mmCIF file of C-alpha atoms and ligand atoms in Angstrom:
data_model
loop_
_atom_site.group_PDB
_atom_site.id
_atom_site.type_symbol
_atom_site.label_atom_id
_atom_site.label_comp_id
_atom_site.label_asym_id
_atom_site.label_seq_id
_atom_site.Cartn_x
_atom_site.Cartn_y
_atom_site.Cartn_z
ATOM 1 C CA MET A 42 183.191 118.824 301.496
ATOM 2 C CA ALA A 43 179.488 119.454 301.244
ATOM 3 C CA THR A 44 178.288 122.962 300.653
ATOM 4 C CA SER A 45 174.947 124.212 301.848
ATOM 5 C CA CYS A 46 171.854 122.577 300.458
ATOM 6 C CA THR A 47 168.781 124.544 299.544
ATOM 7 C CA LEU A 48 165.724 122.492 300.262
ATOM 8 C CA PRO A 49 162.427 123.960 299.149
ATOM 9 C CA THR A 50 159.953 125.349 301.696
ATOM 10 C CA PHE A 51 156.327 126.289 301.040
ATOM 11 C CA GLN A 52 153.678 128.507 302.481
ATOM 12 C CA LEU A 53 150.964 126.070 303.443
ATOM 13 C CA ALA A 54 148.214 126.188 306.002
ATOM 14 C CA SER A 55 149.684 124.571 309.101
ATOM 15 C CA ALA A 56 147.887 121.445 310.096
ATOM 16 C CA ASN A 57 146.497 120.709 313.525
ATOM 17 C CA TYR A 58 146.904 117.006 313.901
ATOM 18 C CA VAL A 59 145.579 116.642 317.442
ATOM 19 C CA SER A 60 142.089 117.871 316.647
ATOM 20 C CA ASP A 61 142.036 115.761 313.499
ATOM 21 C CA HIS A 62 143.577 112.749 315.027
ATOM 22 C CA ILE A 63 142.485 109.551 313.372
ATOM 23 C CA ARG A 64 143.233 107.476 316.446
ATOM 24 C CA THR A 65 140.678 109.442 318.467
ATOM 25 C CA VAL A 66 138.110 109.285 315.675
ATOM 26 C CA GLY A 67 138.687 105.526 315.230
ATOM 27 C CA ALA A 68 138.186 104.896 318.944
ATOM 28 C CA GLN A 69 135.044 107.061 319.006
ATOM 29 C CA LEU A 70 133.541 105.134 316.088
ATOM 30 C CA ARG A 71 134.379 101.791 317.640
ATOM 31 C CA GLY A 72 133.044 102.872 321.031
ATOM 32 C CA GLY A 73 129.806 104.189 319.523
ATOM 33 C CA GLN A 74 130.379 107.799 320.725
ATOM 34 C CA ILE A 75 129.996 108.853 317.092
ATOM 35 C CA ASP A 76 128.039 107.023 314.370
ATOM 36 C CA SER A 77 129.621 108.233 311.228
ATOM 37 C CA LEU A 78 132.980 109.232 309.905
ATOM 38 C CA PRO A 79 133.442 113.008 310.336
ATOM 39 C CA GLU A 80 133.018 114.857 307.032
ATOM 40 C CA ARG A 81 136.685 115.848 306.708
ATOM 41 C CA PHE A 82 137.740 112.172 306.412
ATOM 42 C CA VAL A 83 135.123 111.322 303.787
ATOM 43 C CA TRP A 84 136.527 111.247 300.255
ATOM 44 C CA PRO A 85 134.581 111.212 296.989
ATOM 45 C CA THR A 86 133.518 107.713 295.953
ATOM 46 C CA GLU A 87 135.798 107.639 292.920
ATOM 47 C CA VAL A 88 138.774 108.287 295.185
ATOM 48 C CA ALA A 89 137.799 106.011 298.059
ATOM 49 C CA GLU A 90 136.296 103.098 296.157
ATOM 50 C CA ASN A 91 136.779 101.897 292.642
ATOM 51 C CA LEU A 92 136.657 104.193 289.686
ATOM 52 C CA LYS A 93 133.273 105.424 288.716
ATOM 53 C CA GLY A 94 132.076 105.713 285.168
ATOM 54 C CA ALA A 95 133.853 102.630 283.908
ATOM 55 C CA LYS A 96 132.557 102.249 280.388
ATOM 56 C CA ASP A 97 132.501 98.525 280.635
ATOM 57 C CA GLU A 98 132.192 96.750 283.988
ATOM 58 C CA THR A 99 133.633 93.543 282.553
ATOM 59 C CA ILE A 100 136.801 95.318 281.481
ATOM 60 C CA ALA A 101 137.100 96.903 284.922
ATOM 61 C CA LYS A 102 136.754 93.482 286.644
ATOM 62 C CA GLU A 103 139.363 91.920 284.349
ATOM 63 C CA GLU A 104 141.751 94.827 285.003
ATOM 64 C CA GLN A 105 141.439 94.329 288.756
ATOM 65 C CA LYS A 106 142.600 90.709 288.434
ATOM 66 C CA LEU A 107 145.871 91.694 286.773
ATOM 67 C CA SER A 108 149.088 91.970 288.725
ATOM 68 C CA ILE A 109 152.219 94.013 288.210
ATOM 69 C CA PRO A 110 155.324 92.244 286.831
ATOM 70 C CA VAL A 111 157.844 90.624 289.178
ATOM 71 C CA VAL A 112 161.521 90.916 288.239
ATOM 72 C CA ASP A 113 163.833 88.344 289.813
ATOM 73 C CA LEU A 114 167.419 89.494 290.397
ATOM 74 C CA ALA A 115 168.643 86.060 291.606
ATOM 75 C CA GLU A 116 170.755 85.402 288.520
ATOM 76 C CA LEU A 117 172.179 88.883 288.220
ATOM 77 C CA ASP A 118 175.160 88.489 290.528
ATOM 78 C CA GLY A 119 177.900 86.710 288.620
ATOM 79 C CA GLY A 120 175.477 86.177 285.764
ATOM 80 C CA SER A 121 176.361 86.519 282.098
ATOM 81 C CA VAL A 122 175.989 89.608 279.929
ATOM 82 C CA GLU A 123 172.935 87.945 278.395
ATOM 83 C CA VAL A 124 171.288 87.456 281.793
ATOM 84 C CA ARG A 125 171.845 91.106 282.635
ATOM 85 C CA ALA A 126 170.422 92.187 279.287
ATOM 86 C CA ARG A 127 167.349 89.980 279.805
ATOM 87 C CA ILE A 128 166.712 91.443 283.277
ATOM 88 C CA ALA A 129 167.219 94.978 281.926
ATOM 89 C CA LYS A 130 164.681 94.273 279.176
ATOM 90 C CA GLU A 131 162.151 92.854 281.647
ATOM 91 C CA MET A 132 162.473 95.980 283.800
ATOM 92 C CA CYS A 133 162.090 98.307 280.834
ATOM 93 C CA GLU A 134 158.997 96.447 279.663
ATOM 94 C CA ALA A 135 157.482 96.614 283.144
ATOM 95 C CA CYS A 136 158.158 100.360 283.291
ATOM 96 C CA GLU A 137 156.684 100.951 279.855
ATOM 97 C CA GLU A 138 153.641 98.815 280.445
ATOM 98 C CA TRP A 139 152.882 99.543 284.116
ATOM 99 C CA GLY A 140 155.281 102.130 285.535
ATOM 100 C CA PHE A 141 155.515 99.626 288.411
ATOM 101 C CA PHE A 142 157.131 96.290 289.187
ATOM 102 C CA GLN A 143 158.147 94.200 292.172
ATOM 103 C CA VAL A 144 161.740 93.133 292.524
ATOM 104 C CA ILE A 145 162.759 89.968 294.375
ATOM 105 C CA ASN A 146 166.063 88.392 295.408
ATOM 106 C CA THR A 147 167.776 91.743 295.799
ATOM 107 C CA ALA A 148 171.070 92.220 297.630
ATOM 108 C CA VAL A 149 169.332 94.095 300.469
ATOM 109 C CA PRO A 150 169.931 92.094 303.675
ATOM 110 C CA PRO A 151 166.578 91.047 305.240
ATOM 111 C CA GLU A 152 167.815 92.234 308.685
ATOM 112 C CA ILE A 153 167.984 95.789 307.371
ATOM 113 C CA VAL A 154 164.311 95.658 306.450
ATOM 114 C CA ASP A 155 163.374 93.916 309.727
ATOM 115 C CA ASP A 156 165.259 96.531 311.753
ATOM 116 C CA VAL A 157 163.674 99.512 310.021
ATOM 117 C CA TYR A 158 160.215 97.959 310.500
ATOM 118 C CA ALA A 159 160.983 97.525 314.199
ATOM 119 C CA SER A 160 161.990 101.199 314.350
ATOM 120 C CA ALA A 161 158.862 102.364 312.540
ATOM 121 C CA ARG A 162 156.691 100.308 314.884
ATOM 122 C CA GLU A 163 158.563 101.722 317.881
ATOM 123 C CA PHE A 164 157.761 105.235 316.686
ATOM 124 C CA PHE A 165 154.070 104.673 315.909
ATOM 125 C CA ALA A 166 153.582 102.898 319.257
ATOM 126 C CA LEU A 167 154.423 106.183 321.042
ATOM 127 C CA PRO A 168 151.638 108.311 322.495
ATOM 128 C CA VAL A 169 150.473 110.997 320.057
ATOM 129 C CA GLU A 170 152.060 113.800 322.158
ATOM 130 C CA GLU A 171 155.443 112.081 321.882
ATOM 131 C CA MET A 172 155.165 111.596 318.106
ATOM 132 C CA GLU A 173 154.121 115.203 317.747
ATOM 133 C CA LYS A 174 157.455 116.356 319.118
ATOM 134 C CA ALA A 175 158.631 115.669 315.548
ATOM 135 C CA LYS A 176 155.629 117.390 314.031
ATOM 136 C CA GLU A 177 155.894 118.479 310.391
ATOM 137 C CA PRO A 178 156.969 122.140 310.511
ATOM 138 C CA PRO A 179 154.752 124.687 308.719
ATOM 139 C CA GLY A 180 155.825 125.045 305.092
ATOM 140 C CA LYS A 181 157.667 121.728 305.061
ATOM 141 C CA PRO A 182 155.161 119.138 303.918
ATOM 142 C CA LEU A 183 156.095 115.496 304.419
ATOM 143 C CA GLN A 184 159.009 116.308 306.718
ATOM 144 C CA GLY A 185 158.619 114.983 310.230
ATOM 145 C CA TYR A 186 155.451 113.489 311.672
ATOM 146 C CA GLY A 187 152.238 114.353 309.895
ATOM 147 C CA GLY A 188 149.247 113.052 308.093
ATOM 148 C CA ARG A 189 147.163 115.722 306.509
ATOM 149 C CA HIS A 190 148.540 116.097 303.009
ATOM 150 C CA SER A 191 147.037 119.578 302.988
ATOM 151 C CA PHE A 192 148.656 120.211 299.605
ATOM 152 C CA LEU A 193 146.750 117.334 298.025
ATOM 153 C CA SER A 194 143.259 118.115 299.197
ATOM 154 C CA ALA A 195 141.174 119.723 301.897
ATOM 155 C CA ASN A 196 140.084 116.200 302.868
ATOM 156 C CA VAL A 197 142.051 114.368 305.528
ATOM 157 C CA PRO A 198 143.362 110.912 304.639
ATOM 158 C CA TRP A 199 143.571 107.991 307.109
ATOM 159 C CA ILE A 200 147.355 108.005 307.444
ATOM 160 C CA GLU A 201 150.170 109.008 309.731
ATOM 161 C CA TYR A 202 153.674 109.356 308.375
ATOM 162 C CA LEU A 203 157.172 110.116 309.511
ATOM 163 C CA GLY A 204 159.823 111.130 307.030
ATOM 164 C CA GLU A 205 162.795 113.302 306.284
ATOM 165 C CA TYR A 206 165.265 114.164 303.572
ATOM 166 C CA HIS A 207 168.264 111.897 303.305
ATOM 167 C CA THR A 208 171.047 114.347 302.597
ATOM 168 C CA PRO A 209 174.487 114.941 304.025
ATOM 169 C CA GLN A 210 173.060 117.911 305.981
ATOM 170 C CA SER A 211 169.654 116.844 307.051
ATOM 171 C CA GLY A 212 169.151 113.443 308.427
ATOM 172 C CA VAL A 213 167.296 111.275 310.800
ATOM 173 C CA GLU A 214 169.437 112.279 313.800
ATOM 174 C CA ASP A 215 167.886 115.726 314.203
ATOM 175 C CA LEU A 216 164.421 114.246 313.929
ATOM 176 C CA ALA A 217 165.176 111.523 316.484
ATOM 177 C CA LYS A 218 166.562 114.084 318.948
ATOM 178 C CA GLN A 219 163.209 115.848 318.913
ATOM 179 C CA VAL A 220 161.467 112.662 320.014
ATOM 180 C CA TRP A 221 163.908 110.756 322.206
ATOM 181 C CA GLU A 222 166.334 112.069 324.731
ATOM 182 C CA GLY A 223 169.734 110.953 323.477
ATOM 183 C CA GLY A 224 168.424 110.713 319.913
ATOM 184 C CA ASN A 225 167.855 106.910 319.774
ATOM 185 C CA PRO A 226 170.996 105.778 317.887
ATOM 186 C CA LYS A 227 169.477 102.353 317.114
ATOM 187 C CA PHE A 228 166.512 103.990 315.390
ATOM 188 C CA CYS A 229 168.802 106.299 313.423
ATOM 189 C CA LYS A 230 171.082 103.483 312.319
ATOM 190 C CA SER A 231 168.182 101.381 311.073
ATOM 191 C CA VAL A 232 166.776 104.268 309.018
ATOM 192 C CA SER A 233 170.121 105.239 307.591
ATOM 193 C CA ASP A 234 171.008 101.585 306.741
ATOM 194 C CA PHE A 235 167.653 101.221 305.009
ATOM 195 C CA CYS A 236 168.217 104.405 302.999
ATOM 196 C CA ASP A 237 171.705 103.304 301.976
ATOM 197 C CA SER A 238 170.480 99.852 300.868
ATOM 198 C CA ALA A 239 167.450 101.233 299.063
ATOM 199 C CA GLU A 240 169.664 103.764 297.347
ATOM 200 C CA GLN A 241 172.053 101.025 296.183
ATOM 201 C CA LEU A 242 169.118 99.036 294.848
ATOM 202 C CA GLY A 243 167.743 102.133 293.136
ATOM 203 C CA LEU A 244 171.105 102.869 291.510
ATOM 204 C CA LEU A 245 171.276 99.327 290.179
ATOM 205 C CA ILE A 246 167.759 99.629 288.774
ATOM 206 C CA LEU A 247 168.586 102.959 287.118
ATOM 207 C CA GLU A 248 171.641 101.359 285.522
ATOM 208 C CA LEU A 249 169.594 98.426 284.244
ATOM 209 C CA LEU A 250 166.931 100.772 282.875
ATOM 210 C CA ALA A 251 169.568 102.819 281.038
ATOM 211 C CA GLU A 252 171.045 99.627 279.606
ATOM 212 C CA GLY A 253 167.592 98.456 278.551
ATOM 213 C CA LEU A 254 167.169 101.758 276.694
ATOM 214 C CA TYR A 255 170.582 101.242 274.994
ATOM 215 C CA LEU A 256 172.020 104.252 276.799
ATOM 216 C CA PRO A 257 175.339 104.389 278.691
ATOM 217 C CA ARG A 258 174.873 102.519 281.972
ATOM 218 C CA ASP A 259 175.416 105.568 284.181
ATOM 219 C CA THR A 260 173.120 107.926 282.227
ATOM 220 C CA TYR A 261 170.764 108.364 285.192
ATOM 221 C CA SER A 262 172.636 106.847 288.103
ATOM 222 C CA ARG A 263 175.619 109.222 287.944
ATOM 223 C CA HIS A 264 173.399 112.129 288.942
ATOM 224 C CA MET A 265 172.049 110.396 292.001
ATOM 225 C CA ARG A 266 175.135 110.015 294.159
ATOM 226 C CA LYS A 267 174.937 111.806 297.441
ATOM 227 C CA SER A 268 175.803 115.428 296.894
ATOM 228 C CA ALA A 269 175.063 118.716 298.611
ATOM 229 C CA ASN A 270 171.962 119.182 296.539
ATOM 230 C CA TYR A 271 170.741 115.633 296.535
ATOM 231 C CA VAL A 272 167.184 115.385 297.792
ATOM 232 C CA GLY A 273 166.372 111.737 298.456
ATOM 233 C CA GLN A 274 163.762 111.146 301.129
ATOM 234 C CA TRP A 275 162.651 108.292 303.373
ATOM 235 C CA ARG A 276 159.155 107.870 304.775
ATOM 236 C CA PHE A 277 157.198 105.536 307.013
ATOM 237 C CA ASN A 278 153.484 105.406 306.132
ATOM 238 C CA TYR A 279 151.329 104.042 308.918
ATOM 239 C CA TYR A 280 147.664 103.223 308.386
ATOM 240 C CA ASN A 281 145.529 102.521 311.436
ATOM 241 C CA PRO A 282 142.567 100.161 311.058
ATOM 242 C CA CYS A 283 139.573 102.230 309.997
ATOM 243 C CA PRO A 284 135.972 101.413 311.005
ATOM 244 C CA ARG A 285 134.641 102.935 307.726
ATOM 245 C CA PRO A 286 137.291 101.931 305.171
ATOM 246 C CA SER A 287 135.185 102.369 302.051
ATOM 247 C CA GLN A 288 134.516 106.064 302.756
ATOM 248 C CA THR A 289 138.062 107.203 303.181
ATOM 249 C CA VAL A 290 141.528 106.638 301.761
ATOM 250 C CA GLY A 291 144.947 106.017 303.335
ATOM 251 C CA LYS A 292 147.137 107.668 300.760
ATOM 252 C CA PRO A 293 145.148 109.658 298.201
ATOM 253 C CA PRO A 294 145.739 108.992 294.485
ATOM 254 C CA HIS A 295 148.979 110.625 293.383
ATOM 255 C CA CYS A 296 152.039 110.253 291.172
ATOM 256 C CA ASP A 297 155.413 110.334 292.921
ATOM 257 C CA PRO A 298 157.422 113.533 292.352
ATOM 258 C CA ASP A 299 160.755 111.708 292.207
ATOM 259 C CA VAL A 300 162.902 109.601 289.892
ATOM 260 C CA LEU A 301 162.277 106.184 291.354
ATOM 261 C CA THR A 302 160.400 104.983 294.418
ATOM 262 C CA ILE A 303 161.586 101.917 296.331
ATOM 263 C CA LEU A 304 158.886 100.691 298.707
ATOM 264 C CA THR A 305 158.533 97.809 301.090
ATOM 265 C CA GLN A 306 155.114 96.933 302.440
ATOM 266 C CA ASP A 307 154.260 94.592 305.297
ATOM 267 C CA GLN A 308 152.083 91.611 304.451
ATOM 268 C CA VAL A 309 148.842 93.628 304.515
ATOM 269 C CA PRO A 310 147.547 94.585 301.040
ATOM 270 C CA GLY A 311 146.594 98.226 300.491
ATOM 271 C CA LEU A 312 148.771 99.687 297.741
ATOM 272 C CA GLN A 313 146.911 99.957 294.445
ATOM 273 C CA VAL A 314 147.957 101.158 291.026
ATOM 274 C CA LYS A 315 145.573 102.656 288.514
ATOM 275 C CA ARG A 316 145.031 100.589 285.445
ATOM 276 C CA GLY A 317 142.532 101.829 282.897
ATOM 277 C CA HIS A 318 139.201 101.948 284.708
ATOM 278 C CA SER A 319 140.375 100.118 287.821
ATOM 279 C CA TRP A 320 142.658 100.019 290.788
ATOM 280 C CA VAL A 321 144.885 96.943 290.816
ATOM 281 C CA THR A 322 146.143 95.760 294.217
ATOM 282 C CA ILE A 323 149.868 95.147 294.527
ATOM 283 C CA GLU A 324 149.940 91.894 296.468
ATOM 284 C CA PRO A 325 152.598 91.841 299.165
ATOM 285 C CA LEU A 326 155.399 89.376 298.378
ATOM 286 C CA PRO A 327 157.755 88.481 301.229
ATOM 287 C CA GLY A 328 161.158 90.098 300.748
ATOM 288 C CA ALA A 329 160.066 92.065 297.679
ATOM 289 C CA PHE A 330 160.425 95.765 296.945
ATOM 290 C CA VAL A 331 157.806 97.594 294.937
ATOM 291 C CA VAL A 332 159.512 99.931 292.479
ATOM 292 C CA ASN A 333 157.767 102.658 290.558
ATOM 293 C CA VAL A 334 158.672 105.266 287.984
ATOM 294 C CA GLY A 335 158.425 108.809 289.306
ATOM 295 C CA ASP A 336 157.581 111.959 287.346
ATOM 296 C CA PHE A 337 161.247 112.824 286.738
ATOM 297 C CA LEU A 338 161.974 109.478 285.156
ATOM 298 C CA GLN A 339 158.937 109.893 282.941
ATOM 299 C CA ALA A 340 160.480 113.140 281.673
ATOM 300 C CA TRP A 341 164.016 111.694 281.619
ATOM 301 C CA SER A 342 162.825 108.752 279.501
ATOM 302 C CA ASN A 343 161.093 111.183 277.126
ATOM 303 C CA ASP A 344 157.667 109.819 278.123
ATOM 304 C CA ARG A 345 158.613 106.177 277.582
ATOM 305 C CA PHE A 346 158.169 105.157 281.206
ATOM 306 C CA PRO A 347 154.932 106.543 282.666
ATOM 307 C CA SER A 348 154.721 107.714 286.267
ATOM 308 C CA VAL A 349 151.438 106.070 287.183
ATOM 309 C CA GLU A 350 148.800 107.137 289.685
ATOM 310 C CA HIS A 351 148.563 104.995 292.796
ATOM 311 C CA ARG A 352 146.954 105.118 296.229
ATOM 312 C CA ALA A 353 146.780 103.173 299.496
ATOM 313 C CA ILE A 354 143.464 102.031 300.892
ATOM 314 C CA VAL A 355 142.772 101.104 304.498
ATOM 315 C CA ASN A 356 140.934 98.227 306.104
ATOM 316 C CA GLU A 357 138.865 97.630 309.190
ATOM 317 C CA LYS A 358 140.938 94.955 310.907
ATOM 318 C CA THR A 359 144.661 95.454 310.602
ATOM 319 C CA ASP A 360 147.105 98.285 310.666
ATOM 320 C CA ARG A 361 149.488 98.554 307.735
ATOM 321 C CA LEU A 362 152.997 99.927 307.403
ATOM 322 C CA SER A 363 154.943 100.787 304.281
ATOM 323 C CA ILE A 364 158.511 102.059 304.303
ATOM 324 C CA VAL A 365 159.645 104.046 301.333
ATOM 325 C CA TYR A 366 162.769 105.539 299.823
ATOM 326 C CA PHE A 367 162.260 108.240 297.215
ATOM 327 C CA MET A 368 165.178 108.787 294.853
ATOM 328 C CA ALA A 369 165.213 112.343 293.652
ATOM 329 C CA PRO A 370 167.779 114.172 291.549
ATOM 330 C CA PRO A 371 169.966 116.964 292.896
ATOM 331 C CA ASN A 372 167.797 120.002 293.493
ATOM 332 C CA ILE A 373 169.480 122.118 290.817
ATOM 333 C CA LEU A 374 169.914 119.538 288.051
ATOM 334 C CA SER A 375 167.936 120.359 284.934
ATOM 335 C CA ILE A 376 166.078 117.228 283.823
ATOM 336 C CA GLU A 377 165.982 116.656 280.104
ATOM 337 C CA ALA A 378 165.733 113.404 278.149
ATOM 338 C CA PRO A 379 169.001 112.203 276.546
ATOM 339 C CA ALA A 380 169.315 113.131 272.853
ATOM 340 C CA LYS A 381 169.323 109.458 271.879
ATOM 341 C CA LEU A 382 165.799 109.015 273.240
ATOM 342 C CA VAL A 383 164.548 112.248 271.723
ATOM 343 C CA GLY A 384 165.730 111.604 268.174
ATOM 344 C CA GLU A 385 167.527 113.771 265.680
ATOM 345 C CA ASN A 386 166.056 117.222 265.089
ATOM 346 C CA GLN A 387 163.303 116.530 267.596
ATOM 347 C CA LEU A 388 162.445 118.360 270.797
ATOM 348 C CA SER A 389 162.061 116.488 274.065
ATOM 349 C CA VAL A 390 158.445 115.902 275.126
ATOM 350 C CA PHE A 391 158.952 117.977 278.293
ATOM 351 C CA GLU A 392 160.612 121.349 278.827
ATOM 352 C CA PRO A 393 163.790 120.938 280.909
ATOM 353 C CA PHE A 394 163.044 121.534 284.605
ATOM 354 C CA THR A 395 164.679 121.199 288.006
ATOM 355 C CA PHE A 396 163.409 119.424 291.100
ATOM 356 C CA ALA A 397 163.031 122.769 292.871
ATOM 357 C CA GLU A 398 160.874 124.172 290.038
ATOM 358 C CA TYR A 399 158.833 121.032 289.858
ATOM 359 C CA ILE A 400 158.069 120.850 293.564
ATOM 360 C CA ALA A 401 157.105 124.523 293.609
ATOM 361 C CA THR A 402 154.636 123.823 290.773
ATOM 362 C CA LEU A 403 153.314 120.810 292.629
ATOM 363 C CA PHE A 404 152.576 122.645 295.852
ATOM 364 C CA ASN A 405 151.695 126.063 294.468
ATOM 365 C CA ASP A 406 149.336 124.932 291.738
ATOM 366 C CA ARG A 407 147.580 122.661 294.178
ATOM 367 C CA ARG A 408 146.900 125.763 296.230
ATOM 368 C CA ASN A 409 145.474 127.427 293.183
ATOM 369 C CA GLY A 410 142.868 124.725 293.012
ATOM 370 C CA ASP A 411 144.301 122.204 290.578
ATOM 371 C CA VAL A 412 143.380 118.761 291.840
ATOM 372 C CA SER A 413 144.885 116.765 288.973
ATOM 373 C CA THR A 414 147.542 114.268 289.959
ATOM 374 C CA LYS A 415 149.474 114.798 286.736
ATOM 375 C CA ILE A 416 151.567 117.832 287.657
ATOM 376 C CA LEU A 417 154.099 116.695 285.074
ATOM 377 C CA ASN A 418 151.717 117.870 282.362
ATOM 378 C CA TYR A 419 152.648 121.447 283.322
ATOM 379 C CA MET A 420 156.115 120.654 281.988
ATOM 380 C CA ARG A 421 154.912 119.252 278.657
ATOM 381 C CA ARG A 422 156.132 121.312 275.703
ATOM 382 C CA LYS A 423 153.331 123.126 273.980
ATOM 383 C CA LYS A 424 152.702 121.745 270.505
ATOM 384 C CA VAL A 425 153.422 124.392 267.898
ATOM 385 C CA ASP A 426 151.131 124.078 264.881
ATOM 386 C CA ALA A 427 153.028 123.860 261.621
HETATM 387 O O1 AKG B 113 151.697 102.994 301.561
HETATM 388 C C1 AKG B 113 151.767 102.680 300.385
HETATM 389 O O2 AKG B 113 151.763 101.498 300.021
HETATM 390 C C2 AKG B 113 151.855 103.752 299.316
HETATM 391 C C3 AKG B 113 152.713 104.907 299.715
HETATM 392 C C4 AKG B 113 152.992 105.873 298.610
HETATM 393 O O3 AKG B 113 152.512 105.773 297.518
HETATM 394 C C5 AKG B 113 153.897 107.009 298.889
HETATM 395 O O4 AKG B 113 154.331 107.181 300.043
HETATM 396 O O5 AKG B 113 154.188 107.776 297.940
HETATM 397 FE FE1 FE2 B 114 153.514 107.134 296.110
#
């Protein structure tokens, strides 16, 4: 029987979405009532466009042409031990080299993805006042309907999102009841089926990564089962077409504060991962999931798998929708790399920390003016001079 779950809350400036609303601003720009993007949506060039200060333009251009690895799971089911080991190795290499990969031929039924997309579209087709019935409560960033990311920056990104924790206590039902009379069971089922499938896929990936690191298969996955303190989250990210796409950003550059992120994008490109001096676009592949290493897995792998900065850009013509499942560890679990990865008589690269401590650092230090995306560096052990 589940006991009570302590989810972190934060003191943040509450956001007023109506006055900021990107739909109104978009319509005003298109209708000619305003000529330029209001200041609050304008992001610095190095955030909104490509990276500035690239030492060598040719390198930057070459980097942009690269693409993240694709791992095919088709042969995994019923496959030999060797096939499994090869797939595990491919995943580990992708995580080491990129922190990102796409996975195809997963066991996730396509209908589950289709249904959750239909639900997300149903929500974002509602009038703003209806969506705002599920408005992100003060102090609970990224829960409910929002867009401002006030903890990331004073600038406003061109995004709307809807999300919630996926725990035994807090689920999509309460959120849906705020929006629809009767709670919209179809919507709830599609979200919960998506979370369950994404979680299964994530568990499989964590097992394969452990195997690829020559660790016991359940090294990471055993901590992720649903428990009272488990803090997985789902989120829909919705990006409206933007009349001035090169001045703003959909999802500002960030690293994910989780273990593993499982993301599906529609067929509109927008997600980009930072590579050296450039942003590399992750091309949408039908039926694929984009998987990335989060900050906790970087620590849990003793710095072997980097949690890499990424962002989502917007475009003038088409809206874009991504649906994401964030696998996080139980709130109270202290994250520390397994001894085998650390080495005899060595200290782990990061101090042990819990999800609750980490998230507090993330939100609180942002408020204190730190704009770096590498919050994990706060957890790095200080080097003691010999
Ligand atoms: O919309 C996307 O493709 C990126 C979303 C993302 O990075 C996130 O929600 O953490
Ligand atoms: Fe992300």
